[in-house]
């Protein structure tokens, strides 16, 4: 016999889209909110994020006199999307970015005081934590998710159910939804319990499908099958199936982002799942080398850098100045994991490391003179003595032959699925002729924000902005009459 629950709002997915959705739903009058996650604990891919969250006109920007605006931010995002982004969604993303950053700081109790200019951005707007004084790492995604999870646990109206896989999402006779889920047993040897939920509204916050080889082959057959991924095994795309069962429109499923810098572990170079070498490493000044030479503007978009890599790995090189700004504790963590070689003193030692190889990154013919000249040319461009031959105009760090270096071998990896369930600016799930009444989506399960390429820092931001909108609107949903009004509006477009 199935256990039956009831809810005003059911949020499926407990990552950085689902957690704000649950909070906003409770804050806007929902007295029974269920937050469901299939993993043993909430977090999802957002817990792995290390570069930060974007915001224009934020507290931190004002304090550091960093010029930016929502319109400039929106233009950067639209340009990155190459004509495939929905301008209405991008407008919401940019204009609500500062309030999203403030929401994270207040609700998660995370101070986002460091602001960097990441690839594809024309201003410094990617916010992250400062290095901790106790020498421990400050992983921004993990800290945000854990802070929000703690906040959710304090809200009486929200019940969190982990270890629960949603197997069906259907309409019920009252205009709401019927959700079926399998809840993992607390003890070994017991069977999963089937539970059913009668709910007025549903928010899909289930993430993307970057770890689902079958869906990648189906929707993005142009990608090489052997590409690794930075995603956890949970990124399977179940939300797409649930939405499709209710007639939802799916868009841009062929738009899959490759991140240019996933760590290659020399001890396991062929591992399918790889640690991400975050955008912030380049945002703070790291350079990329192939055959001992720079080959791309390190602050270009991810798509531009992947194209320049031409399917080959590269060496990511930081110096002591980059390490100090990024987070020395995180660099030490990478070193302990064998993902970075640290403490490489001087260009002679750097050349020796490159000749001997770091995983597949081997440069047998590199010379000290050649490396010295390459670093010298870069620093001359950074000082404004001559233009950079690769078009770089922002130089967060200078490099010298006497520096102490931290080095990693990096390679492109499947990182993010830009497409998904089509939503409108209020996070309502769209289908032909209108919306699916009472169904909302936010985060990577949705499509339309990023188009053909996602900018660094826009994933966490999208989750917060549209997760909040989805939760609020799900709580305030007025039923069939609202849906008829929306359908009439869509028919005129």
Short mmCIF file of N, CA and C in Angstrom, two decimals, residues 260-399:
data_model
loop_
_atom_site.label_atom_id
_atom_site.label_comp_id
_atom_site.label_asym_id
_atom_site.label_seq_id
_atom_site.Cartn_x
_atom_site.Cartn_y
_atom_site.Cartn_z
N UNK A 260 36.68 24.02 -21.12
CA UNK A 260 38.02 23.76 -21.65
C UNK A 260 39.00 23.20 -20.63
N UNK A 261 38.72 23.39 -19.34
CA UNK A 261 39.75 23.02 -18.36
C UNK A 261 39.22 22.08 -17.29
N UNK A 262 39.19 20.81 -17.62
CA UNK A 262 38.97 19.76 -16.62
C UNK A 262 40.33 19.14 -16.31
N UNK A 263 40.61 18.93 -15.03
CA UNK A 263 41.90 18.36 -14.64
C UNK A 263 42.08 16.95 -15.20
N UNK A 264 43.25 16.69 -15.76
CA UNK A 264 43.65 15.33 -16.11
C UNK A 264 44.51 14.79 -14.97
N UNK A 265 44.03 13.78 -14.30
CA UNK A 265 44.78 13.16 -13.21
C UNK A 265 45.84 12.24 -13.83
N UNK A 266 47.13 12.55 -13.66
CA UNK A 266 48.17 11.70 -14.26
C UNK A 266 48.08 10.24 -13.83
N UNK A 267 47.49 10.00 -12.64
CA UNK A 267 47.36 8.62 -12.16
C UNK A 267 46.18 7.89 -12.81
N UNK A 268 45.25 8.65 -13.40
CA UNK A 268 44.07 8.04 -14.04
C UNK A 268 43.62 8.95 -15.19
N UNK A 269 44.45 9.07 -16.22
CA UNK A 269 44.18 10.05 -17.28
C UNK A 269 42.92 9.78 -18.07
N UNK A 270 42.43 8.55 -18.08
CA UNK A 270 41.25 8.21 -18.88
C UNK A 270 39.96 8.18 -18.06
N UNK A 271 39.99 8.68 -16.84
CA UNK A 271 38.79 8.70 -16.01
C UNK A 271 37.68 9.47 -16.71
N UNK A 272 36.47 8.90 -16.71
CA UNK A 272 35.35 9.58 -17.39
C UNK A 272 34.89 10.82 -16.63
N UNK A 273 34.89 10.77 -15.31
CA UNK A 273 34.49 11.93 -14.51
C UNK A 273 35.73 12.63 -14.01
N UNK A 274 35.80 13.94 -14.28
CA UNK A 274 37.00 14.70 -13.93
C UNK A 274 36.65 15.90 -13.06
N UNK A 275 37.59 16.26 -12.20
CA UNK A 275 37.48 17.49 -11.43
C UNK A 275 37.58 18.68 -12.37
N UNK A 276 36.81 19.71 -12.07
CA UNK A 276 36.87 20.93 -12.86
C UNK A 276 38.01 21.82 -12.39
N UNK A 277 38.80 22.31 -13.34
CA UNK A 277 39.74 23.39 -13.07
C UNK A 277 38.98 24.69 -13.32
N UNK A 278 38.52 25.36 -12.28
CA UNK A 278 37.49 26.38 -12.45
C UNK A 278 37.93 27.60 -13.24
N UNK A 279 36.91 28.24 -13.79
CA UNK A 279 37.11 29.47 -14.56
C UNK A 279 37.89 30.51 -13.78
N UNK A 280 37.68 30.54 -12.46
CA UNK A 280 38.33 31.54 -11.63
C UNK A 280 39.85 31.42 -11.67
N UNK A 281 40.38 30.24 -11.97
CA UNK A 281 41.84 30.12 -12.11
C UNK A 281 42.35 31.01 -13.23
N UNK A 282 41.62 31.01 -14.35
CA UNK A 282 41.99 31.91 -15.44
C UNK A 282 41.56 33.34 -15.16
N UNK A 283 40.43 33.50 -14.44
CA UNK A 283 39.98 34.83 -14.08
C UNK A 283 40.97 35.56 -13.20
N UNK A 284 41.74 34.82 -12.41
CA UNK A 284 42.77 35.42 -11.56
C UNK A 284 44.13 35.49 -12.25
N UNK A 285 44.23 34.97 -13.48
CA UNK A 285 45.45 35.21 -14.24
C UNK A 285 46.20 34.02 -14.78
N UNK A 286 45.75 32.79 -14.56
CA UNK A 286 46.46 31.63 -15.11
C UNK A 286 46.50 31.70 -16.63
N UNK A 287 47.56 31.12 -17.21
CA UNK A 287 47.68 31.08 -18.67
C UNK A 287 47.63 29.62 -19.14
N UNK A 288 47.36 29.46 -20.42
CA UNK A 288 47.28 28.13 -21.04
C UNK A 288 48.38 27.99 -22.08
N UNK A 289 49.04 26.84 -22.07
CA UNK A 289 50.14 26.58 -23.00
C UNK A 289 49.92 25.27 -23.73
N UNK A 290 50.20 25.27 -25.01
CA UNK A 290 50.36 24.05 -25.80
C UNK A 290 51.68 24.15 -26.54
N UNK A 291 52.48 23.09 -26.49
CA UNK A 291 53.80 23.08 -27.12
C UNK A 291 54.67 24.22 -26.60
N UNK A 292 54.45 24.59 -25.33
CA UNK A 292 55.27 25.62 -24.72
C UNK A 292 54.89 27.04 -25.06
N UNK A 293 53.76 27.23 -25.75
CA UNK A 293 53.35 28.58 -26.16
C UNK A 293 51.89 28.82 -25.84
N UNK A 294 51.56 30.08 -25.55
CA UNK A 294 50.16 30.44 -25.43
C UNK A 294 49.51 30.33 -26.81
N UNK A 295 48.23 29.97 -26.82
CA UNK A 295 47.54 29.76 -28.09
C UNK A 295 46.15 30.38 -28.13
N UNK A 296 45.73 31.02 -27.02
CA UNK A 296 44.38 31.58 -26.96
C UNK A 296 44.32 32.66 -25.90
N UNK A 297 43.34 33.54 -26.04
CA UNK A 297 43.02 34.50 -24.99
C UNK A 297 42.35 33.73 -23.85
N UNK A 298 43.01 33.65 -22.72
CA UNK A 298 42.51 32.84 -21.61
C UNK A 298 41.19 33.35 -21.04
N UNK A 299 40.81 34.58 -21.38
CA UNK A 299 39.54 35.13 -20.92
C UNK A 299 38.50 35.17 -22.04
N UNK A 300 38.72 34.39 -23.08
CA UNK A 300 37.68 34.21 -24.09
C UNK A 300 36.57 33.34 -23.55
N UNK A 301 35.52 33.15 -24.34
CA UNK A 301 34.44 32.28 -23.90
C UNK A 301 34.93 30.83 -23.89
N UNK A 302 34.18 30.00 -23.20
CA UNK A 302 34.54 28.58 -23.14
C UNK A 302 34.56 27.97 -24.53
N UNK A 303 33.59 28.32 -25.35
CA UNK A 303 33.53 27.78 -26.71
C UNK A 303 34.76 28.19 -27.51
N UNK A 304 35.19 29.43 -27.36
CA UNK A 304 36.37 29.91 -28.09
C UNK A 304 37.63 29.16 -27.66
N UNK A 305 37.77 28.94 -26.37
CA UNK A 305 38.98 28.27 -25.89
C UNK A 305 38.98 26.80 -26.28
N UNK A 306 37.83 26.15 -26.18
CA UNK A 306 37.74 24.75 -26.60
C UNK A 306 38.11 24.62 -28.07
N UNK A 307 37.61 25.53 -28.90
CA UNK A 307 37.93 25.48 -30.33
C UNK A 307 39.43 25.65 -30.55
N UNK A 308 40.05 26.56 -29.80
CA UNK A 308 41.48 26.79 -29.95
C UNK A 308 42.30 25.59 -29.50
N UNK A 309 41.80 24.82 -28.55
CA UNK A 309 42.52 23.64 -28.06
C UNK A 309 42.54 22.52 -29.09
N UNK A 310 41.60 22.54 -30.02
CA UNK A 310 41.58 21.58 -31.14
C UNK A 310 41.64 20.13 -30.68
N UNK A 311 40.94 19.83 -29.60
CA UNK A 311 40.87 18.45 -29.14
C UNK A 311 42.08 17.96 -28.39
N UNK A 312 43.03 18.84 -28.11
CA UNK A 312 44.26 18.45 -27.43
C UNK A 312 44.30 19.02 -26.02
N UNK A 313 44.97 18.34 -25.09
CA UNK A 313 45.11 18.90 -23.74
C UNK A 313 46.06 20.08 -23.74
N UNK A 314 46.06 20.80 -22.64
CA UNK A 314 46.94 21.96 -22.49
C UNK A 314 47.44 22.01 -21.07
N UNK A 315 48.49 22.79 -20.86
CA UNK A 315 48.99 23.04 -19.52
C UNK A 315 48.40 24.34 -19.00
N UNK A 316 47.81 24.28 -17.82
CA UNK A 316 47.35 25.48 -17.13
C UNK A 316 48.44 25.87 -16.15
N UNK A 317 48.93 27.10 -16.27
CA UNK A 317 50.06 27.55 -15.47
C UNK A 317 49.64 28.76 -14.64
N UNK A 318 49.74 28.62 -13.33
CA UNK A 318 49.53 29.73 -12.40
C UNK A 318 50.86 30.06 -11.74
N UNK A 319 50.98 31.28 -11.24
CA UNK A 319 52.16 31.60 -10.44
C UNK A 319 51.72 31.96 -9.03
N UNK A 320 52.67 32.35 -8.19
CA UNK A 320 52.34 32.60 -6.80
C UNK A 320 51.33 33.72 -6.63
N UNK A 321 51.36 34.72 -7.53
CA UNK A 321 50.39 35.81 -7.45
C UNK A 321 48.98 35.31 -7.74
N UNK A 322 48.84 34.45 -8.74
CA UNK A 322 47.53 33.88 -9.07
C UNK A 322 47.02 33.02 -7.91
N UNK A 323 47.90 32.19 -7.38
CA UNK A 323 47.52 31.30 -6.28
C UNK A 323 47.02 32.10 -5.08
N UNK A 324 47.72 33.18 -4.75
CA UNK A 324 47.34 33.99 -3.59
C UNK A 324 45.96 34.60 -3.77
N UNK A 325 45.64 35.03 -4.98
CA UNK A 325 44.33 35.64 -5.23
C UNK A 325 43.23 34.60 -5.34
N UNK A 326 43.55 33.45 -5.92
CA UNK A 326 42.52 32.42 -6.12
C UNK A 326 42.12 31.79 -4.80
N UNK A 327 43.00 31.07 -4.18
CA UNK A 327 42.78 30.46 -2.86
C UNK A 327 43.89 29.44 -2.64
N UNK A 328 44.91 29.79 -1.85
CA UNK A 328 46.03 28.86 -1.63
C UNK A 328 45.59 27.51 -1.08
N UNK A 329 44.55 27.50 -0.23
CA UNK A 329 44.10 26.24 0.35
C UNK A 329 43.52 25.31 -0.70
N UNK A 330 42.80 25.87 -1.66
CA UNK A 330 42.24 25.05 -2.73
C UNK A 330 43.36 24.50 -3.62
N UNK A 331 44.36 25.33 -3.90
CA UNK A 331 45.50 24.86 -4.69
C UNK A 331 46.21 23.72 -3.96
N UNK A 332 46.35 23.83 -2.65
CA UNK A 332 46.96 22.73 -1.89
C UNK A 332 46.11 21.47 -2.00
N UNK A 333 44.79 21.63 -1.97
CA UNK A 333 43.90 20.48 -2.13
C UNK A 333 44.12 19.82 -3.48
N UNK A 334 44.19 20.65 -4.55
CA UNK A 334 44.46 20.08 -5.88
C UNK A 334 45.79 19.35 -5.89
N UNK A 335 46.79 19.92 -5.21
CA UNK A 335 48.09 19.27 -5.16
C UNK A 335 48.05 17.93 -4.45
N UNK A 336 47.33 17.87 -3.32
CA UNK A 336 47.22 16.61 -2.58
C UNK A 336 46.48 15.54 -3.39
N UNK A 337 45.54 15.98 -4.23
CA UNK A 337 44.82 15.03 -5.07
C UNK A 337 45.63 14.59 -6.29
N UNK A 338 46.79 15.20 -6.48
CA UNK A 338 47.62 14.87 -7.63
C UNK A 338 47.19 15.55 -8.91
N UNK A 339 46.32 16.55 -8.80
CA UNK A 339 45.79 17.23 -9.99
C UNK A 339 46.66 18.40 -10.41
N UNK A 340 47.45 18.95 -9.50
CA UNK A 340 48.36 20.05 -9.81
C UNK A 340 49.73 19.74 -9.22
N UNK A 341 50.75 20.20 -9.92
CA UNK A 341 52.10 20.20 -9.36
C UNK A 341 52.36 21.60 -8.83
N UNK A 342 52.69 21.70 -7.58
CA UNK A 342 52.90 23.00 -6.97
C UNK A 342 54.36 23.16 -6.56
N UNK A 343 54.74 24.38 -6.25
CA UNK A 343 56.10 24.65 -5.79
C UNK A 343 57.15 24.49 -6.86
N UNK A 344 56.79 24.73 -8.13
CA UNK A 344 57.76 24.66 -9.24
C UNK A 344 58.48 26.00 -9.30
N UNK A 345 59.73 26.04 -8.85
CA UNK A 345 60.44 27.30 -8.68
C UNK A 345 61.27 27.61 -9.92
N UNK A 346 60.89 28.65 -10.63
CA UNK A 346 61.67 29.13 -11.76
C UNK A 346 61.36 28.42 -13.06
N UNK A 347 61.72 29.08 -14.15
CA UNK A 347 61.38 28.58 -15.48
C UNK A 347 62.17 27.33 -15.85
N UNK A 348 63.36 27.15 -15.28
CA UNK A 348 64.12 25.92 -15.56
C UNK A 348 63.36 24.69 -15.06
N UNK A 349 62.83 24.79 -13.84
CA UNK A 349 62.06 23.67 -13.28
C UNK A 349 60.76 23.47 -14.04
N UNK A 350 60.16 24.57 -14.50
CA UNK A 350 58.93 24.46 -15.29
C UNK A 350 59.19 23.73 -16.60
N UNK A 351 60.27 24.09 -17.27
CA UNK A 351 60.62 23.42 -18.53
C UNK A 351 60.93 21.94 -18.30
N UNK A 352 61.60 21.64 -17.20
CA UNK A 352 61.91 20.24 -16.90
C UNK A 352 60.63 19.43 -16.67
N UNK A 353 59.67 20.01 -15.95
CA UNK A 353 58.39 19.34 -15.73
C UNK A 353 57.67 19.09 -17.06
N UNK A 354 57.68 20.06 -17.94
CA UNK A 354 57.00 19.93 -19.22
C UNK A 354 57.66 18.86 -20.09
N UNK A 355 58.98 18.76 -20.04
CA UNK A 355 59.68 17.75 -20.84
C UNK A 355 59.38 16.34 -20.33
N UNK A 356 59.31 16.19 -19.00
CA UNK A 356 59.06 14.88 -18.42
C UNK A 356 57.59 14.49 -18.47
N UNK A 357 56.72 15.48 -18.57
CA UNK A 357 55.31 15.20 -18.77
C UNK A 357 54.48 15.24 -17.51
N UNK A 358 53.25 15.64 -17.70
CA UNK A 358 52.25 15.66 -16.65
C UNK A 358 51.02 15.01 -17.26
N UNK A 359 50.87 13.69 -17.06
CA UNK A 359 49.83 12.98 -17.79
C UNK A 359 50.13 13.04 -19.28
N UNK A 360 49.10 13.34 -20.10
CA UNK A 360 49.32 13.42 -21.55
C UNK A 360 49.97 14.72 -22.00
N UNK A 361 50.18 15.65 -21.07
CA UNK A 361 50.79 16.93 -21.42
C UNK A 361 52.31 16.80 -21.37
N UNK A 362 52.89 16.43 -22.48
CA UNK A 362 54.34 16.26 -22.59
C UNK A 362 54.84 17.15 -23.72
N UNK A 363 55.88 17.94 -23.42
CA UNK A 363 56.47 18.82 -24.44
C UNK A 363 57.97 18.52 -24.48
N UNK A 364 58.39 17.49 -25.22
CA UNK A 364 59.79 17.05 -25.15
C UNK A 364 60.79 18.07 -25.66
N UNK A 365 60.35 18.97 -26.56
CA UNK A 365 61.31 19.89 -27.16
C UNK A 365 61.23 21.30 -26.59
N UNK A 366 60.55 21.48 -25.45
CA UNK A 366 60.46 22.82 -24.88
C UNK A 366 61.83 23.25 -24.38
N UNK A 367 62.13 24.54 -24.49
CA UNK A 367 63.41 25.08 -24.05
C UNK A 367 63.19 26.16 -23.01
N UNK A 368 64.17 26.34 -22.15
CA UNK A 368 64.10 27.40 -21.15
C UNK A 368 64.05 28.76 -21.84
N UNK A 369 64.83 28.93 -22.89
CA UNK A 369 64.83 30.21 -23.60
C UNK A 369 63.47 30.50 -24.22
N UNK A 370 62.85 29.48 -24.79
CA UNK A 370 61.54 29.68 -25.40
C UNK A 370 60.48 30.03 -24.37
N UNK A 371 60.49 29.33 -23.24
CA UNK A 371 59.52 29.63 -22.19
C UNK A 371 59.74 31.02 -21.61
N UNK A 372 61.00 31.38 -21.41
CA UNK A 372 61.31 32.70 -20.88
C UNK A 372 60.81 33.79 -21.82
N UNK A 373 61.00 33.59 -23.11
CA UNK A 373 60.52 34.56 -24.09
C UNK A 373 58.99 34.64 -24.09
N UNK A 374 58.33 33.49 -23.94
CA UNK A 374 56.86 33.47 -23.94
C UNK A 374 56.31 34.24 -22.74
N UNK A 375 56.88 33.98 -21.57
CA UNK A 375 56.43 34.69 -20.37
C UNK A 375 56.77 36.18 -20.46
N UNK A 376 57.90 36.49 -21.05
CA UNK A 376 58.29 37.89 -21.19
C UNK A 376 57.36 38.65 -22.12
N UNK A 377 56.96 38.02 -23.22
CA UNK A 377 56.03 38.66 -24.15
C UNK A 377 54.68 38.90 -23.49
N UNK A 378 54.25 37.93 -22.69
CA UNK A 378 52.97 38.07 -22.00
C UNK A 378 53.01 39.25 -21.02
N UNK A 379 54.08 39.33 -20.24
CA UNK A 379 54.19 40.39 -19.25
C UNK A 379 54.33 41.75 -19.92
N UNK A 380 55.01 41.81 -21.05
CA UNK A 380 55.11 43.07 -21.79
C UNK A 380 53.73 43.55 -22.23
N UNK A 381 52.90 42.62 -22.68
CA UNK A 381 51.53 42.98 -23.05
C UNK A 381 50.73 43.40 -21.82
N UNK A 382 50.94 42.71 -20.71
CA UNK A 382 50.22 43.05 -19.48
C UNK A 382 50.57 44.45 -19.00
N UNK A 383 51.81 44.87 -19.22
CA UNK A 383 52.25 46.20 -18.82
C UNK A 383 51.86 47.27 -19.83
N UNK A 384 51.29 46.87 -20.95
CA UNK A 384 50.90 47.82 -21.98
C UNK A 384 52.03 48.25 -22.88
N UNK A 385 53.14 47.52 -22.84
CA UNK A 385 54.28 47.88 -23.68
C UNK A 385 54.07 47.51 -25.14
N UNK A 386 53.20 46.51 -25.38
CA UNK A 386 52.86 46.11 -26.74
C UNK A 386 51.56 45.33 -26.70
N UNK A 387 50.82 45.26 -27.81
CA UNK A 387 49.56 44.51 -27.80
C UNK A 387 49.83 43.01 -27.67
N UNK A 388 48.88 42.33 -27.05
CA UNK A 388 48.96 40.87 -26.97
C UNK A 388 48.64 40.28 -28.34
N UNK A 389 49.45 39.37 -28.80
CA UNK A 389 49.26 38.79 -30.14
C UNK A 389 47.97 37.98 -30.23
N UNK A 390 47.41 37.58 -29.09
CA UNK A 390 46.17 36.79 -29.08
C UNK A 390 44.95 37.63 -28.72
N UNK A 391 45.14 38.94 -28.63
CA UNK A 391 44.01 39.84 -28.43
C UNK A 391 43.56 40.02 -27.00
N UNK A 392 44.31 39.55 -26.05
CA UNK A 392 43.92 39.70 -24.65
C UNK A 392 44.12 41.15 -24.22
N UNK A 393 43.14 41.69 -23.49
CA UNK A 393 43.23 43.08 -23.05
C UNK A 393 43.15 43.24 -21.54
N UNK A 394 42.76 42.18 -20.84
CA UNK A 394 42.69 42.21 -19.38
C UNK A 394 43.70 41.20 -18.85
N UNK A 395 44.60 41.67 -17.98
CA UNK A 395 45.70 40.83 -17.49
C UNK A 395 45.68 40.83 -15.96
N UNK A 396 45.06 39.84 -15.34
CA UNK A 396 44.99 39.81 -13.88
C UNK A 396 46.33 39.58 -13.19
N UNK A 397 47.33 39.06 -13.92
CA UNK A 397 48.63 38.78 -13.32
C UNK A 397 49.72 38.90 -14.37
N UNK A 398 50.94 39.17 -13.91
CA UNK A 398 52.12 39.15 -14.76
C UNK A 398 52.94 37.90 -14.43
N UNK A 399 53.76 37.47 -15.38
CA UNK A 399 54.59 36.27 -15.20
C UNK A 399 56.06 36.60 -15.42
#
